Coordinates of C-alpha atoms in Angstrom, one line a residue:
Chain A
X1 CA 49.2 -103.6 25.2
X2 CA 51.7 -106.4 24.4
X3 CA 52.0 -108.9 27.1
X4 CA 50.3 -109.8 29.9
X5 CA 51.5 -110.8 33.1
X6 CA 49.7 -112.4 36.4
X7 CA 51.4 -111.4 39.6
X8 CA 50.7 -114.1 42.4
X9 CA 48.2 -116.7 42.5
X10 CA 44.8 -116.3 41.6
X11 CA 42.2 -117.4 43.6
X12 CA 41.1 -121.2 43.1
X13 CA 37.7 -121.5 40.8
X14 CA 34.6 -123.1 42.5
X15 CA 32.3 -122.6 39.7
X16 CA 29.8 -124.8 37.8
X17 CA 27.4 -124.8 35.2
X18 CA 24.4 -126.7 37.4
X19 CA 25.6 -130.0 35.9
X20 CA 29.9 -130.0 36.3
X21 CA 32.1 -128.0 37.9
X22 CA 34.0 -125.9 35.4
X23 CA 37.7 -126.9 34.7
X24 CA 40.8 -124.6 33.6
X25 CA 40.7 -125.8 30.1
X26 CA 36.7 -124.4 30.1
X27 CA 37.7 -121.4 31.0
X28 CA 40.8 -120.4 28.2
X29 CA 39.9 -118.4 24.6
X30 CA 39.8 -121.9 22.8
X31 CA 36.7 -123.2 25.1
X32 CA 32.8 -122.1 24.4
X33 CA 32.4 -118.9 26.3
X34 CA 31.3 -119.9 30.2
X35 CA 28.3 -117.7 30.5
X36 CA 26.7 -120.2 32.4
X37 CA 28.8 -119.8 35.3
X38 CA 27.4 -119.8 38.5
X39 CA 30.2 -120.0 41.6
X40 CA 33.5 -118.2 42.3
X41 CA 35.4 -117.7 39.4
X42 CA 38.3 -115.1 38.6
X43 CA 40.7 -116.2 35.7
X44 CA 43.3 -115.7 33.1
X45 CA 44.3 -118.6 30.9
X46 CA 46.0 -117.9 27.8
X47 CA 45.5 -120.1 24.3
X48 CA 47.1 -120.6 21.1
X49 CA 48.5 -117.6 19.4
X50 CA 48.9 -115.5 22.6
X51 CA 45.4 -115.0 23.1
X52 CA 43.6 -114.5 26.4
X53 CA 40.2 -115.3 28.3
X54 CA 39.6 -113.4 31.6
X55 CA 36.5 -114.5 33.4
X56 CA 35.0 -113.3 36.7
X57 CA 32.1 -114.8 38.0
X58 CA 28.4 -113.0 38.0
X59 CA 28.3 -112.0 41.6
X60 CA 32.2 -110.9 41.5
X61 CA 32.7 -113.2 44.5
X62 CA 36.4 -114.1 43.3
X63 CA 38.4 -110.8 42.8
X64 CA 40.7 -109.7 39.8
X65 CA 42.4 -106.5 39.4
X66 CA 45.2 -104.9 36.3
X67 CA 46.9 -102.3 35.9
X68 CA 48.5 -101.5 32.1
X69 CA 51.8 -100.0 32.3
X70 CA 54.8 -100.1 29.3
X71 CA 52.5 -102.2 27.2
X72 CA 51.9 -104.8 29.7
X73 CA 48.8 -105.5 31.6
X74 CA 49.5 -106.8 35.0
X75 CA 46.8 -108.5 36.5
X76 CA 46.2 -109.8 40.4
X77 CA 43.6 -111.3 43.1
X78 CA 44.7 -108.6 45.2
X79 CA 45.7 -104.4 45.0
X80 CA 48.5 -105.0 47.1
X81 CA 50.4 -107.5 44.5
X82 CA 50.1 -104.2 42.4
X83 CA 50.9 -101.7 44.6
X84 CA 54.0 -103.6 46.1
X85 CA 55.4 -103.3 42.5
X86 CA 55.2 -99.7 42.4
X87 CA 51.5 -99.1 40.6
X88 CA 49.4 -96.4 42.4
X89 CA 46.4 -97.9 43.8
X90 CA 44.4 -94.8 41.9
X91 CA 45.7 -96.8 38.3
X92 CA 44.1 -100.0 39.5
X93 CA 40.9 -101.6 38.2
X94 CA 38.7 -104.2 39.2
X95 CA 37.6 -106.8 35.9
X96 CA 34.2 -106.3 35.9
X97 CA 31.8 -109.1 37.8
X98 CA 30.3 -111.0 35.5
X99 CA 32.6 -110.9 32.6
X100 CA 34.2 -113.1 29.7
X101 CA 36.8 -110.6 28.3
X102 CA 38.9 -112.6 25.1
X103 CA 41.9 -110.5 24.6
X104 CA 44.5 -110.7 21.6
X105 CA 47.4 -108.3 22.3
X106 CA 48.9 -108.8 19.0
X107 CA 46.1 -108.3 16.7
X108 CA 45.3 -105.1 20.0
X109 CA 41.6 -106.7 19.6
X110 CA 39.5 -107.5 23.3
X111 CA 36.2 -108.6 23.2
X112 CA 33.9 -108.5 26.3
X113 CA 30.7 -110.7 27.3
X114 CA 28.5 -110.6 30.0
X115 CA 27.1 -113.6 31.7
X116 CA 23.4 -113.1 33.6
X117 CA 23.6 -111.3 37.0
X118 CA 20.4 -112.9 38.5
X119 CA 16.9 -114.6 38.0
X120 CA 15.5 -112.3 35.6
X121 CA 13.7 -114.4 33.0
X122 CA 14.6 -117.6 35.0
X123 CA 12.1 -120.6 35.2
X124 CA 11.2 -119.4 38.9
X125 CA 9.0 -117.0 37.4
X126 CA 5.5 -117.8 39.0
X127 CA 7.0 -120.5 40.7
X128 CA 6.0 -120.7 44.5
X129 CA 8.3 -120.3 47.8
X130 CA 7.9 -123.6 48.6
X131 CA 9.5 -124.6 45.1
X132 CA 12.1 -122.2 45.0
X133 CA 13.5 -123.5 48.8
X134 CA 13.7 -127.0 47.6
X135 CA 15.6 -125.8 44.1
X136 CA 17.8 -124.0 46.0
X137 CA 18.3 -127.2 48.3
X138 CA 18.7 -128.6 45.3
X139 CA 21.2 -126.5 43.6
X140 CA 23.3 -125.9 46.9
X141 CA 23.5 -129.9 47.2
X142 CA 24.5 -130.4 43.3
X143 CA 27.0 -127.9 43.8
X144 CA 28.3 -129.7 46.8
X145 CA 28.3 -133.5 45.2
X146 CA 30.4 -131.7 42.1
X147 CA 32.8 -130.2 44.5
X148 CA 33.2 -133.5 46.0
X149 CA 33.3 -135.8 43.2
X150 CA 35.9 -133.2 42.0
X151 CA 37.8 -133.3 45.1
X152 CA 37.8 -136.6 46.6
X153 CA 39.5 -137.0 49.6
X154 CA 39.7 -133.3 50.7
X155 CA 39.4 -132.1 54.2
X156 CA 36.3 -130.4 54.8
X157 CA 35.9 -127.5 57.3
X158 CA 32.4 -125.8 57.8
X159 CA 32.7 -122.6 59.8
X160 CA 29.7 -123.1 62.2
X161 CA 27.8 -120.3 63.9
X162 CA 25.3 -122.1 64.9
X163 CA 22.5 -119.8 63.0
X164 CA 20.6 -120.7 60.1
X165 CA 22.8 -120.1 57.4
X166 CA 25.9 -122.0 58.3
X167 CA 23.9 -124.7 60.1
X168 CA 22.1 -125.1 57.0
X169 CA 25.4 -125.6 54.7
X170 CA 27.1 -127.7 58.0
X171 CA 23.6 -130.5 57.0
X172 CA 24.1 -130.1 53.3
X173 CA 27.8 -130.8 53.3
X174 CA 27.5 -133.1 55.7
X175 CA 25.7 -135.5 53.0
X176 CA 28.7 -135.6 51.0
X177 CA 31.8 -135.1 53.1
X178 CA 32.0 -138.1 55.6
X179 CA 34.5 -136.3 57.2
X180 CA 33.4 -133.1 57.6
X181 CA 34.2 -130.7 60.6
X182 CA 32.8 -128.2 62.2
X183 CA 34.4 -125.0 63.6
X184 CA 33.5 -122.3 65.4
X185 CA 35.2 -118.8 66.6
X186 CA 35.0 -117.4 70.1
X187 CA 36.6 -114.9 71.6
X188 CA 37.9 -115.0 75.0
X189 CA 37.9 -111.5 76.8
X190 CA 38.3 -113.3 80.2
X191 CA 34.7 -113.6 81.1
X192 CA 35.0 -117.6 81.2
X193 CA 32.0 -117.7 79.3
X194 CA 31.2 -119.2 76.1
X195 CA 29.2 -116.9 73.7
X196 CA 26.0 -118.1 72.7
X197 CA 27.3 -118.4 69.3
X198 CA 29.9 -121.1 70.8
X199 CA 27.5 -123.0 72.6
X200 CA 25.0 -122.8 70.0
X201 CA 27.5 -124.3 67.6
X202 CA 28.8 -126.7 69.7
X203 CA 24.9 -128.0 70.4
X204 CA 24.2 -128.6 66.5
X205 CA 27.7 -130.3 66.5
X206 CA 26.9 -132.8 69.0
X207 CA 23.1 -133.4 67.5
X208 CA 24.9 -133.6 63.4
X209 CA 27.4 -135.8 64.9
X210 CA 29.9 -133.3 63.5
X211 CA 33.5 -133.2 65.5
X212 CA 33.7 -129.0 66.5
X213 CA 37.2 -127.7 66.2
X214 CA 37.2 -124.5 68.6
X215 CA 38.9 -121.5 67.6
X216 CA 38.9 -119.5 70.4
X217 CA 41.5 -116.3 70.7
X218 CA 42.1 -113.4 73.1
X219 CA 41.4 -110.0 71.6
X220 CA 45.5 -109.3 71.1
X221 CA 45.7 -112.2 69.0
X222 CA 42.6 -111.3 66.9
X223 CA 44.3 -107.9 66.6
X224 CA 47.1 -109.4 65.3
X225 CA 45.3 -110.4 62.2
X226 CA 44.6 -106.6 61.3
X227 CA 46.8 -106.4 58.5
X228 CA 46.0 -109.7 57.2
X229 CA 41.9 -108.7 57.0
X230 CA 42.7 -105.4 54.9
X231 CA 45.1 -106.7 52.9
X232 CA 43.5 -110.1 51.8
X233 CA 40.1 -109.0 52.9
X234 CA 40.9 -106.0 50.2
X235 CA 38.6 -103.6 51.8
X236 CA 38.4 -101.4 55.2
X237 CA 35.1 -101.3 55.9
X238 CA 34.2 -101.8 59.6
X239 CA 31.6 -104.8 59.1
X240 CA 33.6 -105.9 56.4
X241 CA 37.1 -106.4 58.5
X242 CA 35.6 -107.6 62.0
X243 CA 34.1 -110.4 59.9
X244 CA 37.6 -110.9 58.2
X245 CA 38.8 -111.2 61.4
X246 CA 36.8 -114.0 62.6
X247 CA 37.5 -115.5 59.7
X248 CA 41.5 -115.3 59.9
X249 CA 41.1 -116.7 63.7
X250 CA 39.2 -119.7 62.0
X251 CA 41.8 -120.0 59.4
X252 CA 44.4 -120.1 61.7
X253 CA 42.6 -122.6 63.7
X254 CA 42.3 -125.0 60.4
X255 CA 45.7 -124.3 58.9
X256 CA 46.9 -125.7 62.9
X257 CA 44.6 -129.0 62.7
X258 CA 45.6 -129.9 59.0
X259 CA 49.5 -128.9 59.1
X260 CA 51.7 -131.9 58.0
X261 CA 48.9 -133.8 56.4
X262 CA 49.0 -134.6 52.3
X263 CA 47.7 -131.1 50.7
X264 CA 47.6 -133.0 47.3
X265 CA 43.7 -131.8 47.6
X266 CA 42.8 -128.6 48.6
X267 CA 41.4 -128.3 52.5
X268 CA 37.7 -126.9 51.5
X269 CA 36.5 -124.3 54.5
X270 CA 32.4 -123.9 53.7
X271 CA 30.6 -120.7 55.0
X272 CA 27.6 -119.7 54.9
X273 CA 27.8 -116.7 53.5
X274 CA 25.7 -114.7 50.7
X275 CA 22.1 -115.9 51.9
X276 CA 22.6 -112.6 54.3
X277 CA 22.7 -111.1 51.0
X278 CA 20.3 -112.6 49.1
X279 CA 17.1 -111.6 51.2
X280 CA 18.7 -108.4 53.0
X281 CA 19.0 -110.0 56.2
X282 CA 21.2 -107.4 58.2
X283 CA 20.2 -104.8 60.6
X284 CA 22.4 -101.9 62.0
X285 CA 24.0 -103.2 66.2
X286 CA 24.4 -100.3 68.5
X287 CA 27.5 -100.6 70.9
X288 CA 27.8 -98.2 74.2
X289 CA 25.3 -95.7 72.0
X290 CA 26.6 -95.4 68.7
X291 CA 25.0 -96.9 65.6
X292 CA 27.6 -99.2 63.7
X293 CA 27.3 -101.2 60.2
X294 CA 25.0 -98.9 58.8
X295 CA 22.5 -99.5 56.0
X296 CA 20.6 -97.4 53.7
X297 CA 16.9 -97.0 54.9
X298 CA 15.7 -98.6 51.5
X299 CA 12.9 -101.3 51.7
X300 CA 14.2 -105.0 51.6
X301 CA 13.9 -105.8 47.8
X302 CA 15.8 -102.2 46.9
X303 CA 18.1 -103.2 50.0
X304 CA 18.9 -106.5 48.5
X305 CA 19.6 -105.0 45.2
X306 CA 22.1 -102.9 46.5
X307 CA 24.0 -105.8 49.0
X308 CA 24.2 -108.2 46.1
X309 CA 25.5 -105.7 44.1
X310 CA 28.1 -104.9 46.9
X311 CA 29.2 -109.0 46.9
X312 CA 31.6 -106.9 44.1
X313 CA 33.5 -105.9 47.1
X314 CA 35.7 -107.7 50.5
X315 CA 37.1 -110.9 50.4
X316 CA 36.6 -111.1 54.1
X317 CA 35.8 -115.1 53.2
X318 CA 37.6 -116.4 50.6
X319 CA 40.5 -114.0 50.3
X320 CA 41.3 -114.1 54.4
X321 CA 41.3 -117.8 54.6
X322 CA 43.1 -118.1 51.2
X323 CA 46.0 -116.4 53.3
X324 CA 45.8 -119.5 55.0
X325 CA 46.3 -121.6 52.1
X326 CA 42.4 -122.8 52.5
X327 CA 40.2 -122.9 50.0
X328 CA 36.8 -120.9 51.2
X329 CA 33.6 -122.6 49.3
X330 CA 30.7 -120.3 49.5
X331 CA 27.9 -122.9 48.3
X332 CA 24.9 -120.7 48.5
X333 CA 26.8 -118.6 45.5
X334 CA 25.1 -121.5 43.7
X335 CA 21.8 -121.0 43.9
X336 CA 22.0 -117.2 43.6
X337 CA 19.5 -117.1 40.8
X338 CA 16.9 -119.3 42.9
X339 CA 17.1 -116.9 45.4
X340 CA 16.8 -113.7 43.8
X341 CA 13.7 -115.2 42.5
X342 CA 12.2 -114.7 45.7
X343 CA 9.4 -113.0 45.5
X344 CA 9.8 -108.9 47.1
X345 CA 6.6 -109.4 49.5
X346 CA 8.4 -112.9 50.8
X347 CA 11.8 -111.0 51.5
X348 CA 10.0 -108.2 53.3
X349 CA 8.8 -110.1 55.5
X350 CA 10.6 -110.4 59.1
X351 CA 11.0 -114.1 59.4
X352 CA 11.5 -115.3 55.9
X353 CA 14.7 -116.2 56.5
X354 CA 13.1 -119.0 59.3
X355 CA 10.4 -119.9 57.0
X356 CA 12.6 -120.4 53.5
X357 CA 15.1 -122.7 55.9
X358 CA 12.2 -124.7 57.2
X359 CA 11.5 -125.7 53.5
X360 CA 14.8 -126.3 52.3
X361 CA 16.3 -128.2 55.2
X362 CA 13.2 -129.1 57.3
X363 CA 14.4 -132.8 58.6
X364 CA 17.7 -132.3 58.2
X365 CA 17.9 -129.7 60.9
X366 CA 16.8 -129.7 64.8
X367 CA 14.0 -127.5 65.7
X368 CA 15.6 -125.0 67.8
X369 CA 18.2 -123.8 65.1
X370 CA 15.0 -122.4 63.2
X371 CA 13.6 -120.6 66.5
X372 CA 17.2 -118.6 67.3
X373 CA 17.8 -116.0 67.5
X374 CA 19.7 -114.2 64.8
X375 CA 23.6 -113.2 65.8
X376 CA 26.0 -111.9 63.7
X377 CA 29.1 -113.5 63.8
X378 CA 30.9 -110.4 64.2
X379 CA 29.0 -110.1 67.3
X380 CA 28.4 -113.6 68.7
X381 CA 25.2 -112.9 70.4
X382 CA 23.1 -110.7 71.8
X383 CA 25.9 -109.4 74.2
X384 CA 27.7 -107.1 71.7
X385 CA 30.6 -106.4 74.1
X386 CA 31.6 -109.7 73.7
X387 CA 32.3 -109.6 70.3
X388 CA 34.5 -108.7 67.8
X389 CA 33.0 -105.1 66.9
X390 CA 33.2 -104.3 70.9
X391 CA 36.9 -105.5 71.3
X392 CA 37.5 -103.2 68.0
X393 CA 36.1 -100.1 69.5
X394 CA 37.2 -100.3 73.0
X395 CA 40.8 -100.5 71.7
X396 CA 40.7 -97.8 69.2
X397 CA 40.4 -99.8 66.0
X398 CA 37.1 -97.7 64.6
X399 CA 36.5 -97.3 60.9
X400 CA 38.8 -93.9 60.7
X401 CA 42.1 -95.8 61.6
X402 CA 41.0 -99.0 59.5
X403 CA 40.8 -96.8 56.4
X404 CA 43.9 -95.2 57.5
X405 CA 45.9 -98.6 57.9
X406 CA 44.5 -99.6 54.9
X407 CA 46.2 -96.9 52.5
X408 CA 49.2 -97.5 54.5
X409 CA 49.5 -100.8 53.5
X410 CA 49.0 -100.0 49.6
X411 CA 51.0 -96.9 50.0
X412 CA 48.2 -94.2 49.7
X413 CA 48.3 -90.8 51.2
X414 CA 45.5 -89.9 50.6
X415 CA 42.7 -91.3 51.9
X416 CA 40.3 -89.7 48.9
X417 CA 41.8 -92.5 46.7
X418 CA 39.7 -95.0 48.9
X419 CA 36.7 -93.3 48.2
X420 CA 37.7 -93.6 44.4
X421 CA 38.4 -97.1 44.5
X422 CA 35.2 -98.1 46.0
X423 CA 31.8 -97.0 46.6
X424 CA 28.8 -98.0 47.5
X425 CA 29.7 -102.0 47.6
X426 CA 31.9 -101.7 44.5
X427 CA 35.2 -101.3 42.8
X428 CA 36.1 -99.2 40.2
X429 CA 35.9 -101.8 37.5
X430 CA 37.1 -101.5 34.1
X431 CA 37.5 -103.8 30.5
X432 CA 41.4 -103.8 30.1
X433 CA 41.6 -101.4 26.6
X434 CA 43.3 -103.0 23.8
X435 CA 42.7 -99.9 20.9
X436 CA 39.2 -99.8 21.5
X437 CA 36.9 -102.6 23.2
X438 CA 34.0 -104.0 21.3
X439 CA 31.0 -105.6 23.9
X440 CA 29.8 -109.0 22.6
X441 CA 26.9 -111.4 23.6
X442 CA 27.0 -115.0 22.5
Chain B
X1 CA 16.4 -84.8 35.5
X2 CA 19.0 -82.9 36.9
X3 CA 16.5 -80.6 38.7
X4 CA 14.9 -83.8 40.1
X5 CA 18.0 -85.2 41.4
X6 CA 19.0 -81.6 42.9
X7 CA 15.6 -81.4 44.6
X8 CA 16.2 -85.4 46.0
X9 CA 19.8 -84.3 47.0
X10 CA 19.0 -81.2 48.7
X11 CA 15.5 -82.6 50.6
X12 CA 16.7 -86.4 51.4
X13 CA 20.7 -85.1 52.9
X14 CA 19.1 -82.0 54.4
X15 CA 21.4 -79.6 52.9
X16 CA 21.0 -75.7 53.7
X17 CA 19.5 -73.7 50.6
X18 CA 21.7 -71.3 52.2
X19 CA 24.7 -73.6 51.5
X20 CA 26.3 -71.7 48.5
X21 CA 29.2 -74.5 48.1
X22 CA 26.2 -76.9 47.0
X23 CA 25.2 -76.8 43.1
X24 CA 24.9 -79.0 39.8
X25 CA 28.8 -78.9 39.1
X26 CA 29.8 -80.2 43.0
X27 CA 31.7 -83.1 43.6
X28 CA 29.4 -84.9 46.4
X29 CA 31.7 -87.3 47.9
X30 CA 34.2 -85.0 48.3
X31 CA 32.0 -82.2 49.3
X32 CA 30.7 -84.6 52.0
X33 CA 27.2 -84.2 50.8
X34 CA 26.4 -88.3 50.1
X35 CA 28.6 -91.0 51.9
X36 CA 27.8 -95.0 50.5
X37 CA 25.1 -95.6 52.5
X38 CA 23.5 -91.9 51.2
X39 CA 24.7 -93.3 47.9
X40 CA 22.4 -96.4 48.1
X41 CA 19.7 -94.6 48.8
X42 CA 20.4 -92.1 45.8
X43 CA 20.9 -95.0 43.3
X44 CA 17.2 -96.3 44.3
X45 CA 16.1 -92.7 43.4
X46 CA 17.2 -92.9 39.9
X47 CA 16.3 -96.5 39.3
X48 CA 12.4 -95.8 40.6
X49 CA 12.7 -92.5 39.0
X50 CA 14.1 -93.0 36.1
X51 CA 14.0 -96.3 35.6
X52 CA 18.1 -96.3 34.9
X53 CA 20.0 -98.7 36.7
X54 CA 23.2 -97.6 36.6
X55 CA 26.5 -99.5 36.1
X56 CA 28.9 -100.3 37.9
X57 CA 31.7 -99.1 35.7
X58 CA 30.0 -95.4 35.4
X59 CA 29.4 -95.5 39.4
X60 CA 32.8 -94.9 40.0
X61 CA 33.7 -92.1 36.7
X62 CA 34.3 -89.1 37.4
X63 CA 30.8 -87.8 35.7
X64 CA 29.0 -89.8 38.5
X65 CA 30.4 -87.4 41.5
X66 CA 28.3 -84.6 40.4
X67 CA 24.8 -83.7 39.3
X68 CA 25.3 -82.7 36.5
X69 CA 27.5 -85.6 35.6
X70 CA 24.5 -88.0 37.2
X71 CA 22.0 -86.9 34.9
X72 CA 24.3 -87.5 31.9
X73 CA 24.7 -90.8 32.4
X74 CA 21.2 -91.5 33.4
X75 CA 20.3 -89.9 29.9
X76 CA 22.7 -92.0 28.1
X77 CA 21.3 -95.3 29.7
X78 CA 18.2 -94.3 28.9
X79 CA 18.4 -94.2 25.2
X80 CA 20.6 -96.9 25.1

């Protein structure tokens, strides 16, 4: 390898080191290696003498791909830059989550580094529930003040479901966006009803004083965005796209409100996604008798191993709404450690979730967000027909013909070369080979 | 270890001992024997077996699609 070349834009970094949030210049070869990173972070920055730093965050929640063809090594945010310039998707690696990789093509030297995955060895250890909600309070906060002291004078967006884990970045953010807004999907299948998701996000919008942006679309136009879920969404998973969906619906709905105002700051979109994650709170739905978004029968702290791990693949948040132009913030990516330092017998049980909000946000939220129900947003309540994985069935767009539309689009014929490219929640990752790659720790 | 995995395989997927296709050398994705979710579950086994947790860079090599292959890469974590 020679050269090396980025095709697009990268994704924009959100990442800190619990004090400041990282800058470009901290991330090239010439800075000290990042390996407190905590955030979204997928890079290439190049220093003096030609030499490179790739970096990709610990939880892999900003994506970066290569290919090495001719002695150059072509990297991307997404397969599809790749593909679209001829590269086989089956030639196509993911840089490793959690990875400081120093290149130097002329001297054919790389270097790779790892930064800590989770809250092993952490100072939770022994460190009660109560403690660990109000550190991650803590750290989510910190992580929001950075982003705002970084970004003064951005619009702010919090997607709003009206459950606890968007309500409870909607109160955070809040504190340090004066101009926040709240917005919330629905989708009209010409039952002139709200879904409970909409009313229960337009009642914590009213009670937060929060203005609510509604982004409410029929099912064509949600199937519109198809195309735009697999390809910046980079995945075809069921679960994975009808969440991309609703996300591209919201984006749309932003990009609308904020077109023709000054973008000299990025428009921040906050989700809360990732606490799902982080204490294994997803279940199977069943729609007109089949099973969808399956899950492994593990118990919850082996289940929550294996969804953090799969945080490695979909861009379903930031990826969609980047298509957009928005710049997605997950801020519970902040506290990841804090979480996974919950202890297994608190995650197992059925309403930690409840109880861990209660401690971190307590005040800040009203009562009956603790006490409802959970929906996913996918679904939008308990009526499943109403949402998003309904409309997707009942018009034929089941997990066969997303897989199918999805090696379309990055010119694959066959569909086996899916199955290569990810499994089990992750990508086929790879260090970029320069003669040999040597693994470091600092 | 690649016994152990074989018995896990053939009990936990509820594959036929009269199932000749099925053996040490077979690719199980392709072969349809584990999907992701079965996967998951197969990755748990090896971690509480084992006590290997396995990369992410081997999980999508070649060596990982088979038995055989699994029980190489669990021996090489585990003297690593």
């Amino acid at each position: 390898m020679s050269s090396l070349r980025v095709l697009g834009e990268l994704d924009r970094t959100f990442a800190w080191d619990g004090v400041r949030m990282y800058e470009d210049a901290d991330l090239g070869p010439d800075a000290e290696l990042p390996l407190e990173l905590r955030g979204a972070a997928a890079t290439a920055h190049m220093g003096d003498s030609e030499r490179w730093r790739l970096v990709r965050d610990p939880l892999g929640v900003n994506k970066l791909f290569w290919v090495e063809a001719a002695g150059t090594l072509y990297l991307a945010a997404r397969p599809w830059r790749l593909t679209q310039e001829g590269y086989d998707l089956d030639a196509i690696r993911a840089i490793p989550r959690g990875s400081v990789i120093d290149l130097h093509p002329a001297e054919g030297s790389s270097l790779k580094h790892d930064i800590a995955r989770d809250g092993s060895g952490s100072p939770y250890r022994d460190v009660g529930v109560g403690a660990i909600a109000r550190r991650i309070r803590s750290e989510v906060s910190g992580f929001l003040a950075a982003i705002a002291s970084a970004h003064s004078g951005a619009r702010a967006f919090v997607c709003l479901s009206g459950g606890l884990d968007s309500s409870g970045i909607a109160a955070l953010a809040q504190e340090h966006f004066p101009g926040l807004v709240a917005v919330s999907f629905d989708l009209d299948r010409h039952r002139g009803q709200a879904s409970e998701d909409r009313l229960a996000a337009g009642r914590l919008a009213r009670d937060l004083g929060l203005p609510l942006l509604e982004a409410t679309v029929s099912g064509q136009q949600l199937l519109e965005h198809v195309d735009t879920a697999l390809l910046e969404g980079i995945d075809w998973r069921d679960f994975n796209v009808h969440a991309a969906l609703v996300n591209a619906a919201l984006g749309e709905a932003i990009a609308d409100a904020v077109r023709g105002e000054d973008k000299r700051e990025p428009v921040l979109v906050f989700t809360g996604d990732l606490a799902n994650e982080f204490l294994a709170d997803y279940e199977p739905e069943r729609y007109r008798g089949s099973t969808y978004y399956g899950l492994p029968k593990l118990a919850k702290p082996a289940l929550r191993r294996i969804l953090v791990r799969g945080l490695d693949t979909s861009h379903r948040e930031i990826g969609v709404f980047a298509a957009w132009g928005l710049a997605a913030v997950q801020p519970y990516a902040a506290a990841a450690d804090a979480y996974l330092a919950l202890p297994d017998a608190f995650i197992s049980s059925p309403d930690c979730k409840a109880l861990l909000c209660r401690e971190m946000l307590g005040e800040r939220l009203p009562g009956y967000v603790f006490s409802r129900r959970k929906a996913r947003a996918q679904v939008g309540g308990p009526d499943v027909g109403g949402g998003v994985l309904g409309l997707c069935v009942d018009r034929g767009f089941d997990a066969a013909k997303l897989k199918r539309r999805f090696a379309e689009l990055h010119g694959v014929s066959d569909l086996s070369s899916l199955d290569r490219f990810i499994r089990t929640g992750v990508y086929r990752s790879a260090v970029p080979s320069i003669m040999g790659v040597t693994s470091g720790r600092a | 270890m690649a016994e152990q995995t074989e018995a896990y395989i053939r009990n936990h997927f509820a594959i036929s001992p009269q199932d000749a296709r099925f053996g040490p050398a077979v690719d199980l994705f392709e072969g349809g024997y584990v999907d992701s979710v079965g996967l998951a579950e197969l990755l748990e086994f090896i971690q509480d077996q084992f006590g290997v947790e396995i990369p992410d860079e081997d999980l999508l090599s070649d060596d990982f699609a088979t038995i055989e292959g699994m029980a190489l890469i669990v021996c090489r974590h585990r003297v690593s």
